[in-house]
Short mmCIF file of C-alpha atoms and ligand atoms in Angstrom, two decimals:
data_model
loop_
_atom_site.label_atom_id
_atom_site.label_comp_id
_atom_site.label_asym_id
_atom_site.label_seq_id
_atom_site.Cartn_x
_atom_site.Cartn_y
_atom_site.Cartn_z
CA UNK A 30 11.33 6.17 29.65
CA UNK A 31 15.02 5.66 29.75
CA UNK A 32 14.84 2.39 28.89
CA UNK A 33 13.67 2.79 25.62
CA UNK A 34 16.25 3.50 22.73
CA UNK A 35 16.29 6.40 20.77
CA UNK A 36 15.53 4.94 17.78
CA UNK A 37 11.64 4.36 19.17
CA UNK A 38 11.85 8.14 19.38
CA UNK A 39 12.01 8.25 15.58
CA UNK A 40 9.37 6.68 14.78
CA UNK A 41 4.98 6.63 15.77
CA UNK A 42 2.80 3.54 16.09
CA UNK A 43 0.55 2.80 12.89
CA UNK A 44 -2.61 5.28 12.92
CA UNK A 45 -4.25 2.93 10.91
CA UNK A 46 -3.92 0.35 12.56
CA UNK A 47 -4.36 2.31 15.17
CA UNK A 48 -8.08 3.56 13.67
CA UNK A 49 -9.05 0.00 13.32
CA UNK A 50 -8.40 -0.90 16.87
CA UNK A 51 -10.56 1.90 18.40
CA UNK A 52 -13.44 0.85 16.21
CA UNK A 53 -13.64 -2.82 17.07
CA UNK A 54 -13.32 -1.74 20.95
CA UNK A 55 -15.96 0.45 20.46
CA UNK A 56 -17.81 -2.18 18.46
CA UNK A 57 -17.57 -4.62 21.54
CA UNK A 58 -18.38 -2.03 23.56
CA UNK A 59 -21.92 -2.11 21.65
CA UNK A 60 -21.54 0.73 19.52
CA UNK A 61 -22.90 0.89 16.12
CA UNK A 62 -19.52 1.27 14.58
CA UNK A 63 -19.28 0.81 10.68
CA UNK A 64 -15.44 0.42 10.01
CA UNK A 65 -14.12 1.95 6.97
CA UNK A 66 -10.65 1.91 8.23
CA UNK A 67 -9.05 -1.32 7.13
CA UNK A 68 -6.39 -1.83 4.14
CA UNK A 69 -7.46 -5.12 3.66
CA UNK A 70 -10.26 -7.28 1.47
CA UNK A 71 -13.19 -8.12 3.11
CA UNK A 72 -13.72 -11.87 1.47
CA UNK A 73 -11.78 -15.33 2.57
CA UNK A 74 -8.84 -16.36 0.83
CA UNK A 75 -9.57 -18.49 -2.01
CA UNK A 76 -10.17 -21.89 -1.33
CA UNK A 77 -7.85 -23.49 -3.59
CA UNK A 78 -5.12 -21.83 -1.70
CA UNK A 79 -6.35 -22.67 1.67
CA UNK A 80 -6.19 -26.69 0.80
CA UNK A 81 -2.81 -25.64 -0.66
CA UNK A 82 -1.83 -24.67 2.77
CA UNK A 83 -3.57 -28.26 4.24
CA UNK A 84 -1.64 -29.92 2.09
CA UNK A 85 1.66 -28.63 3.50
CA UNK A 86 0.76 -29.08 6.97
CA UNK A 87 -0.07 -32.57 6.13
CA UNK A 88 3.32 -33.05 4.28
CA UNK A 89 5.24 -32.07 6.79
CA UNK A 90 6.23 -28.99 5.04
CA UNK A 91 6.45 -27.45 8.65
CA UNK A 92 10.10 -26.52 9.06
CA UNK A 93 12.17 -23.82 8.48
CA UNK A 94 12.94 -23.18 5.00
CA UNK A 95 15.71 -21.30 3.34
CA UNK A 96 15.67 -17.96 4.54
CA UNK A 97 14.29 -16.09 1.52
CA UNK A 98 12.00 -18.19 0.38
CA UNK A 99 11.72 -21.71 -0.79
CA UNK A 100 13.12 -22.32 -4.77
CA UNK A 101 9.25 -23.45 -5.88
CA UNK A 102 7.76 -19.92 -5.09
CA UNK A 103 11.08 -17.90 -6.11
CA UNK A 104 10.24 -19.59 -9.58
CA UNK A 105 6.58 -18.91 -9.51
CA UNK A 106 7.61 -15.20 -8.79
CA UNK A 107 9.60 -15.60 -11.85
CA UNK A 108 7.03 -16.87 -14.00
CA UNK A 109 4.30 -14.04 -12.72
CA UNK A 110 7.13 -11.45 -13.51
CA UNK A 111 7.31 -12.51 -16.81
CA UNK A 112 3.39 -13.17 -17.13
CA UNK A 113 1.87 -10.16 -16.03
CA UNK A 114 4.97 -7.29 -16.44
CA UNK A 115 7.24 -8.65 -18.78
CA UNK A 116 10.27 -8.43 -16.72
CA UNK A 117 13.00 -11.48 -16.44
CA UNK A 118 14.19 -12.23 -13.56
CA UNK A 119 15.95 -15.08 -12.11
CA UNK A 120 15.62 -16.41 -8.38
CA UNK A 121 18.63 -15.51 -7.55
CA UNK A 122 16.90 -12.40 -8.13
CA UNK A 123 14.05 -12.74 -5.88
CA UNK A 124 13.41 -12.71 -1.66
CA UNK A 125 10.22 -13.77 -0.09
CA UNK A 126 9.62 -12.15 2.90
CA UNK A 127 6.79 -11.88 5.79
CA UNK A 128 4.20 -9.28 3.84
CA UNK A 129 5.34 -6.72 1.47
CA UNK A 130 5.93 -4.51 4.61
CA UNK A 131 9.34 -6.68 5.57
CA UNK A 132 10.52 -6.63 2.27
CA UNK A 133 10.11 -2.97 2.23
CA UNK A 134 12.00 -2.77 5.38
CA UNK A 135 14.48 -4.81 4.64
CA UNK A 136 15.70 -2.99 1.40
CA UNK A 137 15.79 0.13 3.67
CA UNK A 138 17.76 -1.52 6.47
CA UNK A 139 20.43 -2.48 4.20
CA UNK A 140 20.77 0.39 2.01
CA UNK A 141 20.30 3.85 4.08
CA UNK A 142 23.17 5.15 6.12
CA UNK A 143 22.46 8.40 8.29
CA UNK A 144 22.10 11.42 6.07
CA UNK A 145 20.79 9.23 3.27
CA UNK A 146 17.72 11.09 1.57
CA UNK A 147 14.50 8.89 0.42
CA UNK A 148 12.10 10.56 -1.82
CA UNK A 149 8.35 9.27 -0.75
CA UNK A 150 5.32 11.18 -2.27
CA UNK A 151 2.49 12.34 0.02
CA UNK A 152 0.41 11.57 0.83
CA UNK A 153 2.00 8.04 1.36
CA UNK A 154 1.39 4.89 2.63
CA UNK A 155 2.14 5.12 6.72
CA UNK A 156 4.80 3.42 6.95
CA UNK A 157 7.07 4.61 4.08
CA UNK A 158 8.46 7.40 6.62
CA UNK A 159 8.49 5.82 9.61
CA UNK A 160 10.74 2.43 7.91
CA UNK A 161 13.16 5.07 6.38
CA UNK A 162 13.29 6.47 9.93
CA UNK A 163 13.97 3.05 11.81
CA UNK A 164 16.61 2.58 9.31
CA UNK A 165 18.77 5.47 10.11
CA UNK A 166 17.57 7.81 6.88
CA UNK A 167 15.99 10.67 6.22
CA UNK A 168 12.40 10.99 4.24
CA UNK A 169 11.71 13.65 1.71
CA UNK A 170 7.76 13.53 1.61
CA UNK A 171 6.48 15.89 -1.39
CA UNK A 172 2.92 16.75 -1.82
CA UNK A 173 0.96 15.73 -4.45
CA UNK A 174 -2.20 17.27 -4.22
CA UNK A 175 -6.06 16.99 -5.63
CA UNK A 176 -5.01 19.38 -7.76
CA UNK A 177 -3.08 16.78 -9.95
CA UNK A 178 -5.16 13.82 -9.12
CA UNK A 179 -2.35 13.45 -6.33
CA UNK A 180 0.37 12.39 -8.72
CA UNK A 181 3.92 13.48 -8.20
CA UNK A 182 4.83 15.69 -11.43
CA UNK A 183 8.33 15.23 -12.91
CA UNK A 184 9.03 18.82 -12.40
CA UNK A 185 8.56 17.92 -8.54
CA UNK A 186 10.60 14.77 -8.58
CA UNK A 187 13.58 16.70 -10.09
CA UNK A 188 13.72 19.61 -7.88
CA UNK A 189 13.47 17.04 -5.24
CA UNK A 190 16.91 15.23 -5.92
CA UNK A 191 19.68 15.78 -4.26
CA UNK A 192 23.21 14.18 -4.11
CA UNK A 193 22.47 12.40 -1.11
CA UNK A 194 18.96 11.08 -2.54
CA UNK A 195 19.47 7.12 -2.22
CA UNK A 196 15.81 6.09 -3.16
CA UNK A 197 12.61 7.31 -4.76
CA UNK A 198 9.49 5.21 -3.43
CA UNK A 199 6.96 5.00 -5.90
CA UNK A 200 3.19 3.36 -5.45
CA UNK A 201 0.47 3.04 -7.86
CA UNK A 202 -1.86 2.17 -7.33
CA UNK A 203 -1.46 4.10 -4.30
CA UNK A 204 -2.39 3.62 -0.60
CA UNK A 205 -4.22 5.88 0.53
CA UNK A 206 -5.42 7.72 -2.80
CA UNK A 207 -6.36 5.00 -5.33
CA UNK A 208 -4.01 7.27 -7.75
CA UNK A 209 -2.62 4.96 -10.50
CA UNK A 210 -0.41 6.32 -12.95
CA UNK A 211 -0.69 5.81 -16.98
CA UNK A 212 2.53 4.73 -19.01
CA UNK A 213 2.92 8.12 -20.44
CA UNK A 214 2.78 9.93 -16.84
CA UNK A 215 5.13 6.67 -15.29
CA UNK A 216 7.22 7.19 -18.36
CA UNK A 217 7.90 10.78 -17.61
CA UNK A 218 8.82 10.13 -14.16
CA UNK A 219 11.43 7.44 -15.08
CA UNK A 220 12.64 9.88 -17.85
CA UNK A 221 14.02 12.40 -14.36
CA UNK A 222 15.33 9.22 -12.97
CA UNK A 223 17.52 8.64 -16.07
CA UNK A 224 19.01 11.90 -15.76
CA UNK A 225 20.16 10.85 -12.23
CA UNK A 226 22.03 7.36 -12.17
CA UNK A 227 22.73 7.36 -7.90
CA UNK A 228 18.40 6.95 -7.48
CA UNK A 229 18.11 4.40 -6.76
CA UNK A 230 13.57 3.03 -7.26
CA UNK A 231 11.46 0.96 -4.74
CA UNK A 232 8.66 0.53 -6.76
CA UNK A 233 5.63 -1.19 -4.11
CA UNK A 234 2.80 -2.99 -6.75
CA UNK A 235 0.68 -4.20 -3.86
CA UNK A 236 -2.26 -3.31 -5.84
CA UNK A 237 -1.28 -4.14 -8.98
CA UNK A 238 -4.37 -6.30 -9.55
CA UNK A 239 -7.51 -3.52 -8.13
CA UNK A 240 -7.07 -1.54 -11.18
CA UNK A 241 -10.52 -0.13 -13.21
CA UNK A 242 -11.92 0.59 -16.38
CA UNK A 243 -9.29 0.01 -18.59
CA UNK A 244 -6.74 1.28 -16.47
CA UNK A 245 -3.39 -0.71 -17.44
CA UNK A 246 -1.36 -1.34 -14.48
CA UNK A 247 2.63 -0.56 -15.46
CA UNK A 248 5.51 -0.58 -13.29
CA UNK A 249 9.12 0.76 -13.52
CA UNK A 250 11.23 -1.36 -14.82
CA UNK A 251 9.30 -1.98 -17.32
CA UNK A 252 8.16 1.16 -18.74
CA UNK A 253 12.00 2.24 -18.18
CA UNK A 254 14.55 -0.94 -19.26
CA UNK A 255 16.93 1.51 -18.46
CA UNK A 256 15.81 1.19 -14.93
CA UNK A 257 16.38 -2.31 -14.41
CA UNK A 258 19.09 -2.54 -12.85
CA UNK A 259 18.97 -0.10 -9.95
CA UNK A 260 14.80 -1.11 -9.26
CA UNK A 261 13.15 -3.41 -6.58
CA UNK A 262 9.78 -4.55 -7.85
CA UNK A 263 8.05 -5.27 -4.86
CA UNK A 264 4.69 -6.94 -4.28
CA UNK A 265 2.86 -9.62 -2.04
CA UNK A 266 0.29 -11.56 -1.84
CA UNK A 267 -1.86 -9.93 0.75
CA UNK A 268 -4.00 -7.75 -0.97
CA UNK A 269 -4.69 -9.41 -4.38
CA UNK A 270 -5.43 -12.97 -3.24
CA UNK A 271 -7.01 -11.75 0.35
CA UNK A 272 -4.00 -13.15 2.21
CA UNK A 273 -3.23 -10.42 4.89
CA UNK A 274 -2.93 -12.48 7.62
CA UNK A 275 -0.87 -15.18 5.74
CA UNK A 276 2.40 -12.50 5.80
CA UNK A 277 3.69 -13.17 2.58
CA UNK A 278 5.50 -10.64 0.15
CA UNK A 279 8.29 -10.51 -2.49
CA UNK A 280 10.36 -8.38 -3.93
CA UNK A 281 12.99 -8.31 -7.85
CA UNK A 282 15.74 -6.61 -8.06
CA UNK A 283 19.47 -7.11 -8.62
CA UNK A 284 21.50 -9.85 -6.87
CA UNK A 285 23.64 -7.75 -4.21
CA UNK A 286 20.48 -5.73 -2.68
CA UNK A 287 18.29 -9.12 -2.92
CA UNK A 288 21.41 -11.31 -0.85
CA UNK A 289 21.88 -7.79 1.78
CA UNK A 290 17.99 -8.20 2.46
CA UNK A 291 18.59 -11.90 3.05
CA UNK A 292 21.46 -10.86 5.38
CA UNK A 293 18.95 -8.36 7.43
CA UNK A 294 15.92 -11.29 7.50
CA UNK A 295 18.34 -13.73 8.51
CA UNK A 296 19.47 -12.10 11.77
CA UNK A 297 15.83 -10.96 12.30
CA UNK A 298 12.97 -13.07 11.26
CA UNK A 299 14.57 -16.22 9.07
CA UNK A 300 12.16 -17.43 6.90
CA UNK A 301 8.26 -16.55 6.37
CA UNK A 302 6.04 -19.54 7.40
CA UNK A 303 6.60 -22.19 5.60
CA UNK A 304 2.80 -23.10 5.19
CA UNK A 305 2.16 -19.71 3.82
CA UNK A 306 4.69 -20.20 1.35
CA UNK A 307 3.39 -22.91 -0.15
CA UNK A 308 -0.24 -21.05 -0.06
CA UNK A 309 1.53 -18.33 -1.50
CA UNK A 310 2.76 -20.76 -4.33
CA UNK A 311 -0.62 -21.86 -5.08
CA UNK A 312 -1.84 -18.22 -5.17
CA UNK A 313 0.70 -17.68 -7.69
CA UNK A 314 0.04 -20.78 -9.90
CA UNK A 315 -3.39 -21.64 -9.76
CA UNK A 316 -6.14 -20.26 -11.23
CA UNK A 317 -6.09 -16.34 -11.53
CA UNK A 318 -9.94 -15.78 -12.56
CA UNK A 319 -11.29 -14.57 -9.27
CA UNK A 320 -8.90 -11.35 -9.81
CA UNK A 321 -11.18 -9.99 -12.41
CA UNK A 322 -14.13 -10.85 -10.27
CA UNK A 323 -12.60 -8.96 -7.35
CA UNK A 324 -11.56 -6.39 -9.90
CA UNK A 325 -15.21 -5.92 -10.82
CA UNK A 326 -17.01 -5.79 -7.14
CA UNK A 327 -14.51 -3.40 -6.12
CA UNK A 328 -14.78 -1.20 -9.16
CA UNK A 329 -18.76 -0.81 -8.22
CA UNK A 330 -18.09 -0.43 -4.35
CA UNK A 331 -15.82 2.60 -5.54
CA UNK A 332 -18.57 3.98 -8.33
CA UNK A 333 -20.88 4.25 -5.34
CA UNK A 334 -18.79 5.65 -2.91
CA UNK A 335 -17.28 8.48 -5.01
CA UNK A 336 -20.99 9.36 -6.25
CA UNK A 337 -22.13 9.29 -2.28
CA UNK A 338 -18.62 11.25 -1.18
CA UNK A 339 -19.42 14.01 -3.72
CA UNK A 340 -22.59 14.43 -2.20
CA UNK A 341 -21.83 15.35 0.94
CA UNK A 342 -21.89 19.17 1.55
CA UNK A 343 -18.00 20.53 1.90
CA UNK A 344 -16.21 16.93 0.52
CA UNK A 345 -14.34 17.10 -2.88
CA UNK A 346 -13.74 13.14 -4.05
CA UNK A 347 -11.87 12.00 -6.76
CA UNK A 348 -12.45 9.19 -8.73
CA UNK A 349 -9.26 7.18 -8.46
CA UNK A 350 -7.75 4.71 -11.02
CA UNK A 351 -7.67 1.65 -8.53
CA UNK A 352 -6.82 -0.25 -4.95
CA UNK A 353 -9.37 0.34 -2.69
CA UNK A 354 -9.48 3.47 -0.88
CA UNK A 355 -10.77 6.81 -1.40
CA UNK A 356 -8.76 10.42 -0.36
CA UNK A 357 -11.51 13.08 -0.58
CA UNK A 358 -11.13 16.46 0.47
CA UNK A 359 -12.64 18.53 3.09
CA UNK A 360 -11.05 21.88 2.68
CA UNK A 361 -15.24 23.10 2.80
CA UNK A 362 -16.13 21.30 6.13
CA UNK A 363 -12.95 23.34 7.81
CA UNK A 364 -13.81 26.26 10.22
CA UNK A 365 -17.13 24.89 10.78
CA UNK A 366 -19.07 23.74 13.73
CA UNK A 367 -20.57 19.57 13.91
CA UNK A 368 -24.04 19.21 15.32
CA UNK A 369 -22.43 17.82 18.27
CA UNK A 370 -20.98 20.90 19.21
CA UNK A 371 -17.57 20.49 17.63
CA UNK A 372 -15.03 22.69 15.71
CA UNK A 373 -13.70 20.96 13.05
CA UNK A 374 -10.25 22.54 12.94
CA UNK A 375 -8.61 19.65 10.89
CA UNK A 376 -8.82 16.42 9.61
CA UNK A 377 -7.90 14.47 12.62
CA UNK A 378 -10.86 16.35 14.77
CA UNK A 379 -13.29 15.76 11.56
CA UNK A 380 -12.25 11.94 12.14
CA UNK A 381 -12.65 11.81 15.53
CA UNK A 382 -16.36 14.07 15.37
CA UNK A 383 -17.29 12.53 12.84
CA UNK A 384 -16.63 8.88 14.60
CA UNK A 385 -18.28 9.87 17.71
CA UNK A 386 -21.26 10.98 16.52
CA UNK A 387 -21.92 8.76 13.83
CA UNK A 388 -20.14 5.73 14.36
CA UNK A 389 -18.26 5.98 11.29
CA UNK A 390 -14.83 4.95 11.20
CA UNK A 391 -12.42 6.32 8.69
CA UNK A 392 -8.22 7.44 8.76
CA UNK A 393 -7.82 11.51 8.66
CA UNK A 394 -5.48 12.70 6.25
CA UNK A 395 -2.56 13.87 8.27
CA UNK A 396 -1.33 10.15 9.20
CA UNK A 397 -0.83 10.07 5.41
CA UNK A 398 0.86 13.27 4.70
CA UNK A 399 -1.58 15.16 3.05
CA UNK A 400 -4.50 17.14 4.77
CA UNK A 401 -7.46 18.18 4.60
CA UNK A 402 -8.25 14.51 4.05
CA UNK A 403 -9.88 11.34 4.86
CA UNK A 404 -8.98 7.83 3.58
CA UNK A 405 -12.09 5.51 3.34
CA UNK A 406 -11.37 1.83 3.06
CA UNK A 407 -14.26 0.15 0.74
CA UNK A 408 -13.49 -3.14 1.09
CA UNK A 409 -16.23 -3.86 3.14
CA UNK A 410 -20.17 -4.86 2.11
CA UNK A 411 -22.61 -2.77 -0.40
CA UNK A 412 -24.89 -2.35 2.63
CA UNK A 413 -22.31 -1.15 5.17
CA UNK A 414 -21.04 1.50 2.22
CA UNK A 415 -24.14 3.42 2.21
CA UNK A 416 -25.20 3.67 5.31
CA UNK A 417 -21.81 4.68 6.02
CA UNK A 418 -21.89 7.41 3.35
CA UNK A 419 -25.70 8.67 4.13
CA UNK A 420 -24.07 8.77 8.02
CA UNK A 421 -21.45 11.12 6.32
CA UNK A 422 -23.49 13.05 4.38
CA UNK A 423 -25.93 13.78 7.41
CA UNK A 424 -22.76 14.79 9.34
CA UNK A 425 -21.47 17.20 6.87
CA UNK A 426 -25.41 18.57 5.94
CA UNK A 427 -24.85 19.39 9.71
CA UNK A 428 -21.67 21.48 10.12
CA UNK A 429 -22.10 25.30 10.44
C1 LIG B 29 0.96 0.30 -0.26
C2 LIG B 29 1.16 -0.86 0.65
N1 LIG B 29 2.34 -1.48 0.65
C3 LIG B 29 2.59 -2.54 1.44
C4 LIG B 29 1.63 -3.01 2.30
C5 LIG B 29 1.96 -4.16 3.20
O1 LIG B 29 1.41 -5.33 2.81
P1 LIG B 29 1.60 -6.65 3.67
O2 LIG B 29 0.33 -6.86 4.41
O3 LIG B 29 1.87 -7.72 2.65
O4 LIG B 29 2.74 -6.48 4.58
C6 LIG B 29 0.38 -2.38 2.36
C7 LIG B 29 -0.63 -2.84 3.32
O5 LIG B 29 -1.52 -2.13 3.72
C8 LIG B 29 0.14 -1.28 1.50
O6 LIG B 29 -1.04 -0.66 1.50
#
């Protein structure tokens, strides 16, 4: 359509959100549709935080704030930095922004200029590309296969650099993998970067808190001092504290990128909602226990699903370090024929098969960069997880 500008061109609607919608319509529709598609917990926000968010209602706390967050939760984002990675920062420092995803795009929108290289390992989170797109850049997705638990090696990262290489966007744990990276094999990673003072890192710690076993969650700057002052540590709310639909996220970093993303929200958004800042605030200061709870039903959802996954004839599944999603292979159900009658020549048609003939729902690996793949989301019940992965394992006992 002429109409439409050519920077819509660029860029391709969400798959998974995408994924989710075609399961709930064919879940209304009266399908038996078991949704493993959503990046998001499956429990209410805490209620502490919910009467935080009365609270401000009541109080009138129900007009626009300062653009990048009210002072209150830029010092509470202090005060976790400090807590939980040992990194000062001060609010000037900080920007609150509507879900980690603005933040994200906001740092990209004021930093790439056309021709502008951004380094994003694949498979990736979906939108990583398409933002980098929007905002004029180019992406530089390099695959990090099963092969090394789908962590970038250093050897890759450095071959990867050019002079024109702005950014290197870095996620663990990672959407859509799980993969979380030690110290040692973050520490080698930031050792490239320090060879090569123009990179600049967007670190996202979205699931800093779904970590398992006695995984230790690290994060740039931190591993790296040396880093510090060309990183944004960005986070949110949203996943840790089951707050998706409360659109709060935050970013560190140094003052001049922190006031250009202010610049960008201000002519776009102005401030997140003020009552989900001051749920957000409450998130951030109140009590933290339920995280290790969380932390604990997740890690047996994902003990179960890996064990079921690896049954399943043709499916390879790691065990990953945290979040709460699954990648496993399928390079062995390729080439072959579902009981339906279909030929599953990649991941996308193993999806959709596998979708229409057993009403699971899952997100095929091409959206994320990296095929032959699935993602499954386990944030859902014990219940729905293994009839889910006995429906999968009857699908692939069934391909010839
Ligand atoms: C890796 C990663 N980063 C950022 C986000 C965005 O989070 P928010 O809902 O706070 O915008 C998500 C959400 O799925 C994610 O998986």
């Amino acid at each position: 359509m002429a109409f439409l500008s050519d920077t819509l061109a660029r860029v391709k609607p969400s798959p998974t959100i995408a994924v989710t919608t075609k399961a709930n319509e064919l879940k209304a529709a009266g399908k038996d549709v078991i949704g493993l598609g959503a990046g998001e917990p499956d429990f209410d926000t805490p209620q502490n935080i919910k009467d935080a968010a009365k609270a401000a209602i009541d109080a009138g706390k129900t007009k626009y704030t300062a653009v990048d967050g009210i002072p209150e939760l830029k010092k509470a984002i202090c005060a976790k930095f400090a807590r939980e990675n040992g990194l000062t920062y001060q609010p000037s420092q900080v920007t609150v922004g509507t879900g980690g995803k603005q933040i994200l795009y906001n740092a990209l929108m004021a930093t790439c200029n056309p021709g502008d290289e951004v380094i994003i390992p694949a498979p990736y989170w979906v939108s990583y590309p398409d933002m980098v797109l929007l905002a004029g850049g180019t992406p530089v997705c390099i695959a990090a296969g099963i092969e090394t638990q789908f962590k970038l090696q250093p050897a890759q990262l450095e071959a990867a650099i050019t002079p024109k290489t702005k950014w290197f966007i870095f996620n663990s744990p990672s959407n859509p993998t799980g993969a979380g990276y030690t110290r040692a094999e973050l520490k080698a990673l930031t050792d490239v970067l320090m060879r090569h003072p123009h990179v600049w890192v967007m670190t996202d710690d979205m699931y800093e808190h779904l970590v398992f076993d006695d995984f230790e969650f690290c994060t740039p700057a931190q591993v790296e001092p040396g880093l510090y002052d060309r990183t944004l540590t960005c986070n949110g709310v949203s996943k840790a504290y089951a707050m998706t639909g409360w659109r709060i996220g935050y970013a560190a970093g140094p003052v001049a990128l922190i006031k250009a993303m202010g610049t960008i929200q201000s002519q776009s958004t102005s401030n997140p909602s003020s009552v989900s800042q001051y749920a957000a605030l409450e998130g951030l200061n109140g009590p933290q226990e339920f995280l290790a709870e969380n932390r604990a039903l997740f890690q047996r959802r994902r003990d179960l699903v890996v064990g079921m996954l690896n049954q399943a004839k043709g499916v390879t599944c790691p065990n990953p370090e945290g979040a709460f999603y699954v990648y496993p292979d399928i390079a062995g159900c390729i080439g072959k024929t579902s009981a339906g009658g279909t030929k599953i020549t990649n991941d996308e048609v193993f999806a959709t098969a596998l979708l229409e003939e057993t009403g699971v729902a899952v997100v095929f690996g091409a959206a994320f960069g990296l095929s032959p793949n699935f993602r499954v989301s386990y944030a859902t019940s014990d219940a729905a997880l293994k009839e889910a992965c006995t429906r999968i394992q009857t699908f692939c006992a069934g391909l010839v």
